[in-house]
Coordinates of C-alpha atoms and ligand atoms in Angstrom, one line a residue:
X28 CA 17.5 -12.5 6.9
X29 CA 17.4 -14.7 3.8
X30 CA 18.0 -12.4 0.8
X31 CA 18.3 -14.8 -2.2
X32 CA 14.6 -15.0 -3.1
X33 CA 13.8 -14.9 -6.9
X34 CA 12.7 -11.5 -8.2
X35 CA 11.6 -9.9 -11.5
X36 CA 12.7 -6.2 -12.0
X37 CA 9.5 -4.2 -11.8
X38 CA 10.7 -1.3 -9.6
X39 CA 13.1 1.6 -9.6
X40 CA 14.7 1.5 -6.2
X41 CA 15.5 3.0 -3.8
X42 CA 12.4 5.3 -3.7
X43 CA 13.2 8.8 -2.4
X44 CA 13.4 9.5 1.3
X45 CA 13.2 13.2 2.2
X46 CA 12.0 15.8 4.8
X47 CA 8.7 17.6 4.6
X48 CA 9.7 21.0 6.1
X49 CA 6.6 23.0 5.1
X50 CA 4.2 20.2 6.1
X51 CA 6.0 19.9 9.4
X52 CA 5.7 23.7 10.0
X53 CA 2.0 23.5 9.1
X54 CA 1.5 21.0 11.9
X55 CA 2.9 23.5 14.3
X56 CA 4.0 20.9 16.8
X57 CA 7.2 19.4 18.2
X58 CA 7.6 17.1 15.2
X59 CA 9.7 16.8 12.0
X60 CA 7.9 14.8 9.4
X61 CA 9.8 12.9 6.6
X62 CA 8.4 10.8 3.8
X63 CA 9.3 7.6 2.0
X64 CA 8.0 7.9 -1.6
X65 CA 6.7 4.4 -2.5
X66 CA 4.2 6.2 -4.7
X67 CA 7.3 6.4 -7.0
X68 CA 8.2 2.7 -7.2
X69 CA 8.3 3.1 -10.9
X70 CA 5.8 1.1 -13.0
X71 CA 2.4 2.3 -14.2
X72 CA 2.2 5.1 -11.6
X73 CA 3.8 3.2 -8.8
X74 CA 2.6 2.1 -5.4
X75 CA 3.4 -0.4 -2.6
X76 CA 2.1 -3.5 -4.5
X77 CA 5.0 -3.4 -7.0
X78 CA 7.4 -4.3 -4.1
X79 CA 5.3 -7.4 -3.4
X80 CA 4.8 -8.2 -7.1
X81 CA 8.5 -8.3 -7.6
X82 CA 8.5 -11.6 -5.6
X83 CA 5.0 -12.8 -6.6
X84 CA 5.6 -12.5 -10.4
X85 CA 9.0 -14.3 -10.0
X86 CA 7.1 -17.1 -8.1
X87 CA 4.6 -17.3 -10.9
X88 CA 7.3 -17.6 -13.6
X89 CA 9.2 -20.2 -11.4
X90 CA 6.0 -22.3 -11.4
X91 CA 5.6 -21.9 -15.2
X92 CA 2.2 -20.2 -14.7
X93 CA 0.5 -18.9 -17.8
X94 CA -1.8 -16.2 -16.3
X95 CA -1.9 -13.8 -13.3
X96 CA -5.3 -13.6 -11.5
X97 CA -6.1 -11.3 -8.6
X98 CA -9.0 -9.4 -7.0
X99 CA -9.8 -6.1 -5.3
X100 CA -12.2 -3.1 -5.3
X101 CA -13.1 -1.4 -8.5
X102 CA -10.5 1.2 -7.7
X103 CA -7.9 -1.3 -6.6
X104 CA -4.3 0.0 -6.8
X105 CA -3.2 -3.6 -6.3
X106 CA -5.1 -4.8 -9.4
X107 CA -3.7 -1.9 -11.6
X108 CA -0.1 -2.8 -10.5
X109 CA -0.7 -6.5 -11.1
X110 CA -1.9 -5.7 -14.6
X111 CA 1.3 -3.7 -15.1
X112 CA 3.4 -6.5 -13.7
X113 CA 1.7 -9.0 -16.0
X114 CA 2.3 -6.8 -19.0
X115 CA 5.9 -6.5 -18.0
X116 CA 6.4 -10.3 -17.8
X117 CA 4.2 -11.0 -20.8
X118 CA 1.4 -13.0 -19.1
X119 CA -2.4 -12.3 -19.5
X120 CA -4.0 -10.7 -16.4
X121 CA -7.4 -11.4 -15.0
X122 CA -8.9 -9.0 -12.4
X123 CA -12.0 -10.0 -10.4
X124 CA -13.5 -6.7 -9.1
X125 CA -15.9 -6.1 -6.3
X126 CA -19.2 -4.4 -7.3
X127 CA -20.6 -3.4 -10.7
X128 CA -18.9 -1.8 -13.8
X129 CA -20.3 1.6 -13.2
X130 CA -19.6 2.0 -9.5
X131 CA -16.5 4.2 -9.9
X132 CA -15.2 4.4 -13.5
X133 CA -12.0 6.2 -14.4
X134 CA -8.9 6.3 -12.2
X135 CA -7.4 2.8 -11.7
X136 CA -10.1 1.1 -13.7
X137 CA -9.3 2.8 -17.0
X138 CA -5.6 2.0 -16.4
X139 CA -6.5 -1.7 -15.9
X140 CA -8.1 -1.6 -19.4
X141 CA -5.2 0.3 -21.0
X142 CA -2.9 -2.4 -19.5
X143 CA -5.2 -5.0 -21.2
X144 CA -6.4 -6.8 -18.1
X145 CA -9.5 -8.9 -18.5
X146 CA -12.1 -7.7 -16.0
X147 CA -14.8 -9.8 -14.2
X148 CA -17.4 -8.2 -12.0
X149 CA -18.3 -10.0 -8.8
X150 CA -21.3 -7.8 -7.9
X151 CA -22.1 -8.3 -4.2
X152 CA -20.7 -11.9 -4.3
X153 CA -17.6 -12.7 -2.2
X154 CA -14.6 -11.8 -4.4
X155 CA -12.4 -14.6 -3.2
X156 CA -15.0 -17.1 -4.2
X157 CA -15.5 -15.3 -7.5
X158 CA -11.7 -15.4 -8.1
X159 CA -11.6 -19.1 -7.4
X160 CA -14.2 -19.7 -10.0
X161 CA -12.2 -17.7 -12.6
X162 CA -9.1 -19.7 -11.6
X163 CA -11.1 -23.0 -12.0
X164 CA -12.4 -21.9 -15.4
X165 CA -8.9 -21.1 -16.6
X166 CA -7.6 -24.5 -15.4
X167 CA -10.5 -26.2 -17.1
X168 CA -9.4 -24.6 -20.4
X169 CA -5.9 -25.9 -20.0
X170 CA -4.2 -22.8 -18.5
X171 CA -2.0 -22.8 -15.4
X172 CA -3.1 -19.6 -13.5
X173 CA -1.2 -18.0 -10.6
X174 CA -3.8 -16.7 -8.1
X175 CA -2.7 -13.7 -6.0
X176 CA -5.0 -13.0 -3.0
X177 CA -6.3 -9.6 -2.1
X178 CA -3.5 -7.0 -1.9
X179 CA -0.8 -9.5 -2.8
X180 CA -0.6 -10.2 0.9
X181 CA 1.0 -13.6 1.0
X182 CA 4.3 -14.4 2.7
X183 CA 6.0 -14.3 -0.8
X184 CA 4.5 -10.8 -1.4
X185 CA 5.1 -9.5 2.1
X186 CA 8.9 -10.0 1.9
X187 CA 9.0 -7.0 -0.4
X188 CA 8.3 -4.8 2.6
X189 CA 10.9 -6.5 4.8
X190 CA 13.5 -5.4 2.2
X191 CA 11.8 -2.0 1.9
X192 CA 12.5 -1.4 5.5
X193 CA 16.1 -2.3 5.1
X194 CA 16.3 0.1 2.1
X195 CA 14.9 2.9 4.2
X196 CA 17.3 2.2 7.1
X197 CA 20.3 2.3 4.7
X198 CA 19.1 5.7 3.3
X199 CA 18.5 7.1 6.8
X200 CA 21.9 6.0 7.9
X201 CA 23.5 7.8 5.0
X202 CA 21.7 11.0 5.8
X203 CA 22.5 10.5 9.5
X204 CA 18.9 10.4 10.7
X205 CA 17.0 8.0 13.0
X206 CA 13.2 8.0 13.1
X207 CA 11.3 8.0 16.4
X208 CA 8.2 6.7 14.6
X209 CA 7.1 5.3 11.3
X210 CA 3.5 5.6 10.1
X211 CA 1.8 3.7 7.2
X212 CA -1.6 2.6 5.9
X213 CA -2.5 -1.0 6.6
X214 CA -5.3 -3.0 5.1
X215 CA -4.6 -6.5 3.7
X216 CA -1.6 -6.8 6.0
X217 CA 1.4 -7.4 3.7
X218 CA 3.0 -4.0 4.1
X219 CA 2.6 -4.3 7.9
X220 CA 4.0 -7.8 8.1
X221 CA 7.0 -6.9 6.0
X222 CA 7.8 -3.7 7.8
X223 CA 7.5 -5.3 11.2
X224 CA 9.9 -8.1 10.2
X225 CA 12.4 -5.5 8.7
X226 CA 12.2 -3.4 11.8
X227 CA 12.8 -6.4 14.0
X228 CA 15.9 -7.3 12.0
X229 CA 17.6 -3.8 12.1
X230 CA 17.6 -3.3 15.8
X231 CA 15.5 -0.2 15.6
X232 CA 13.9 1.3 18.8
X233 CA 11.2 3.7 17.6
X234 CA 7.4 3.0 17.3
X235 CA 5.7 1.5 14.3
X236 CA 2.2 2.8 13.6
X237 CA -0.2 1.1 11.2
X238 CA -3.3 3.2 10.4
X239 CA -6.0 0.7 9.7
X240 CA -8.0 1.7 6.6
X241 CA -10.9 -0.8 6.8
X242 CA -10.5 -3.3 9.7
X243 CA -11.0 -3.1 13.5
X244 CA -8.1 -4.3 15.6
X245 CA -9.3 -7.8 16.1
X246 CA -10.0 -8.5 12.4
X247 CA -6.6 -6.9 11.3
X248 CA -4.8 -8.9 14.0
X249 CA -6.5 -12.1 12.6
X250 CA -5.2 -11.2 9.1
X251 CA -1.7 -10.2 10.1
X252 CA -0.6 -12.6 12.8
X253 CA -0.4 -15.7 10.7
X254 CA 0.9 -13.8 7.7
X255 CA 3.7 -12.2 9.8
X256 CA 4.6 -15.6 11.3
X257 CA 4.7 -17.3 7.8
X258 CA 6.7 -14.4 6.3
X259 CA 9.2 -14.5 9.2
X260 CA 9.6 -18.3 8.6
X261 CA 10.2 -17.7 4.9
X262 CA 12.8 -15.1 5.6
X263 CA 14.3 -17.2 8.4
X264 CA 14.0 -14.4 11.0
X265 CA 13.0 -14.7 14.6
X266 CA 11.5 -11.6 16.0
X267 CA 9.0 -9.3 14.2
X268 CA 8.8 -5.8 15.7
X269 CA 5.5 -4.9 17.5
X270 CA 3.1 -2.6 15.5
X271 CA 0.7 -0.1 17.2
X272 CA -2.4 -0.6 15.0
X273 CA -4.9 2.3 15.1
X274 CA -8.5 1.5 14.2
X275 CA -9.9 4.9 15.2
X276 CA -9.7 6.3 11.6
X277 CA -12.1 4.0 9.8
X278 CA -14.3 7.1 9.2
X279 CA -17.5 6.4 7.3
X280 CA -16.1 3.1 5.8
X281 CA -13.8 1.9 3.1
X282 CA -13.4 4.3 0.2
X283 CA -15.5 7.1 1.8
X284 CA -13.7 10.4 1.6
X285 CA -14.4 12.4 4.7
X286 CA -13.4 15.8 6.1
X287 CA -10.2 14.5 7.8
X288 CA -9.0 12.6 4.7
X289 CA -9.6 15.7 2.6
X290 CA -7.7 17.9 5.1
X291 CA -4.7 15.5 4.9
X292 CA -4.8 15.4 1.0
X293 CA -4.9 19.2 0.8
X294 CA -2.3 19.8 3.5
X295 CA 0.2 17.5 1.7
X296 CA -0.6 18.9 -1.7
X297 CA -0.5 22.6 -0.7
X298 CA 2.5 22.5 1.5
X299 CA 4.7 20.0 -0.3
X300 CA 3.3 19.5 -3.8
X301 CA 2.9 15.8 -3.1
X302 CA -0.3 14.0 -4.0
X303 CA -1.9 11.4 -1.7
X304 CA -4.8 9.1 -2.5
X305 CA -8.3 9.5 -1.1
X306 CA -8.6 5.9 0.2
X307 CA -5.4 4.8 1.9
X308 CA -2.7 7.5 2.2
X309 CA -5.2 10.3 2.8
X310 CA -6.6 8.4 5.7
X311 CA -3.2 7.3 7.0
X312 CA -1.9 10.9 7.0
X313 CA -5.2 12.0 8.7
X314 CA -4.3 9.5 11.5
X315 CA -0.8 10.9 11.7
X316 CA -2.1 14.5 12.0
X317 CA -4.5 13.4 14.7
X318 CA -1.8 11.6 16.7
X319 CA 0.5 14.7 16.4
X320 CA -2.3 17.0 17.6
X321 CA -3.0 14.7 20.6
X322 CA 0.7 14.8 21.5
X323 CA 1.2 11.1 20.9
X324 CA 3.7 11.5 18.0
X325 CA 6.8 13.7 18.5
X326 CA 10.3 14.0 17.2
X327 CA 11.3 12.6 13.8
X328 CA 8.3 10.8 12.2
X329 CA 8.4 9.0 8.9
X330 CA 5.3 8.9 6.8
X331 CA 5.4 5.9 4.4
X332 CA 3.6 7.0 1.2
X333 CA 2.2 3.7 -0.2
X334 CA 0.9 5.2 -3.5
X335 CA -2.7 5.1 -4.9
X336 CA -2.8 8.5 -6.4
X337 CA -4.6 7.4 -9.7
X338 CA -7.7 6.9 -7.5
X339 CA -7.8 10.7 -7.1
X340 CA -9.3 10.8 -10.6
X341 CA -12.2 8.5 -9.6
X342 CA -13.1 10.8 -6.7
X343 CA -13.5 13.9 -8.8
X344 CA -17.1 14.5 -7.7
X345 CA -16.3 14.3 -3.9
X346 CA -13.1 16.4 -4.4
X347 CA -15.0 19.1 -6.3
X348 CA -17.6 19.2 -3.6
X349 CA -15.0 19.3 -0.8
X350 CA -13.1 22.1 -2.5
X351 CA -16.4 24.1 -2.9
X352 CA -17.2 23.9 0.8
X353 CA -13.7 24.3 2.4
Ligands
LIG21 C1 -2.2 3.0 -1.7 C2 -2.3 1.9 -0.8 N1 -1.7 2.1 0.5 C3 -1.7 1.1 1.4 C4 -2.3 -0.1 1.1 C5 -2.4 -1.2 2.2 O1 -1.4 -2.1 2.0 P1 -1.6 -3.6 2.5 O2 -2.7 -4.1 1.7 O3 -0.3 -4.2 2.3 O4 -1.9 -3.5 3.9 C6 -2.9 -0.3 -0.1 C7 -3.6 -1.6 -0.4 O5 -4.3 -1.8 -1.4 C8 -2.9 0.7 -1.1 O6 -3.4 0.5 -2.3

């Protein structure tokens, strides 16, 4: 695998890898769950996007870009991490957000403002088109913006997760553990593309499970197949590892905290003192719990925590309600 791609130092790696004995006991099944803590990647409350931005920000600097521009939901973790990366490399950051300013204040949104990102609200318009118009406006005023698509899921970004896989394998080998399964949240596809390439390179033989947050199988496949192929080409690798994508956990839609997500958030918090987020990792762990209960996941299972915990503070109302009725 090609390893000499340019980077900027945004992360504190390796992130911890450790067992979850009390959570595993809570599951009361033939399973030993471990966690990879990418909520602790290091900058501005961490998360998976910093691994992608390590390569994306370097690409922007290599092209002498003057601004970073990206898009996402009002509570986008990716936007918050892009704003932090921009601050770190000293470029202005422009965030094109879905919806209206009052949809879900606090959480990531207040962090975007602390990090001095310039916010644009797309209302119900397509955010990619809205981002293109911000990019055109910047170009018209003589700037040279670097546009990062949703989730930073380009081949340049996805390589961050191919290397993350190798980091995890190195840690696991030192501890002397081999995982039967790895479970992670998947949405814009970059994490999935990278992990599947990393797994293909390391001769692993377990099962890789992507819990889809907001796409059915067909639409996620459409997003990830080209992305994975292009990332593999960039890294000069031949064979990405197959991913079992689960689309049974879409619940009541993107960003809707349901009973199963709440159960997962509370189980991880109360048994291990580890916070998940209500949108991605809460849903992904709910998928893991269900797969364990159905007997589909056994042995040593790694849950990849991809971050997002600042969004908890934007879900105060739902969390309070959930805690009242539990
Ligand atoms: C906390 C968290 N986990 C997982 C994901 C999904 O990662 P990807 O977009 O690479 O599929 C995201 C995406 O925004 C996220 O914020």
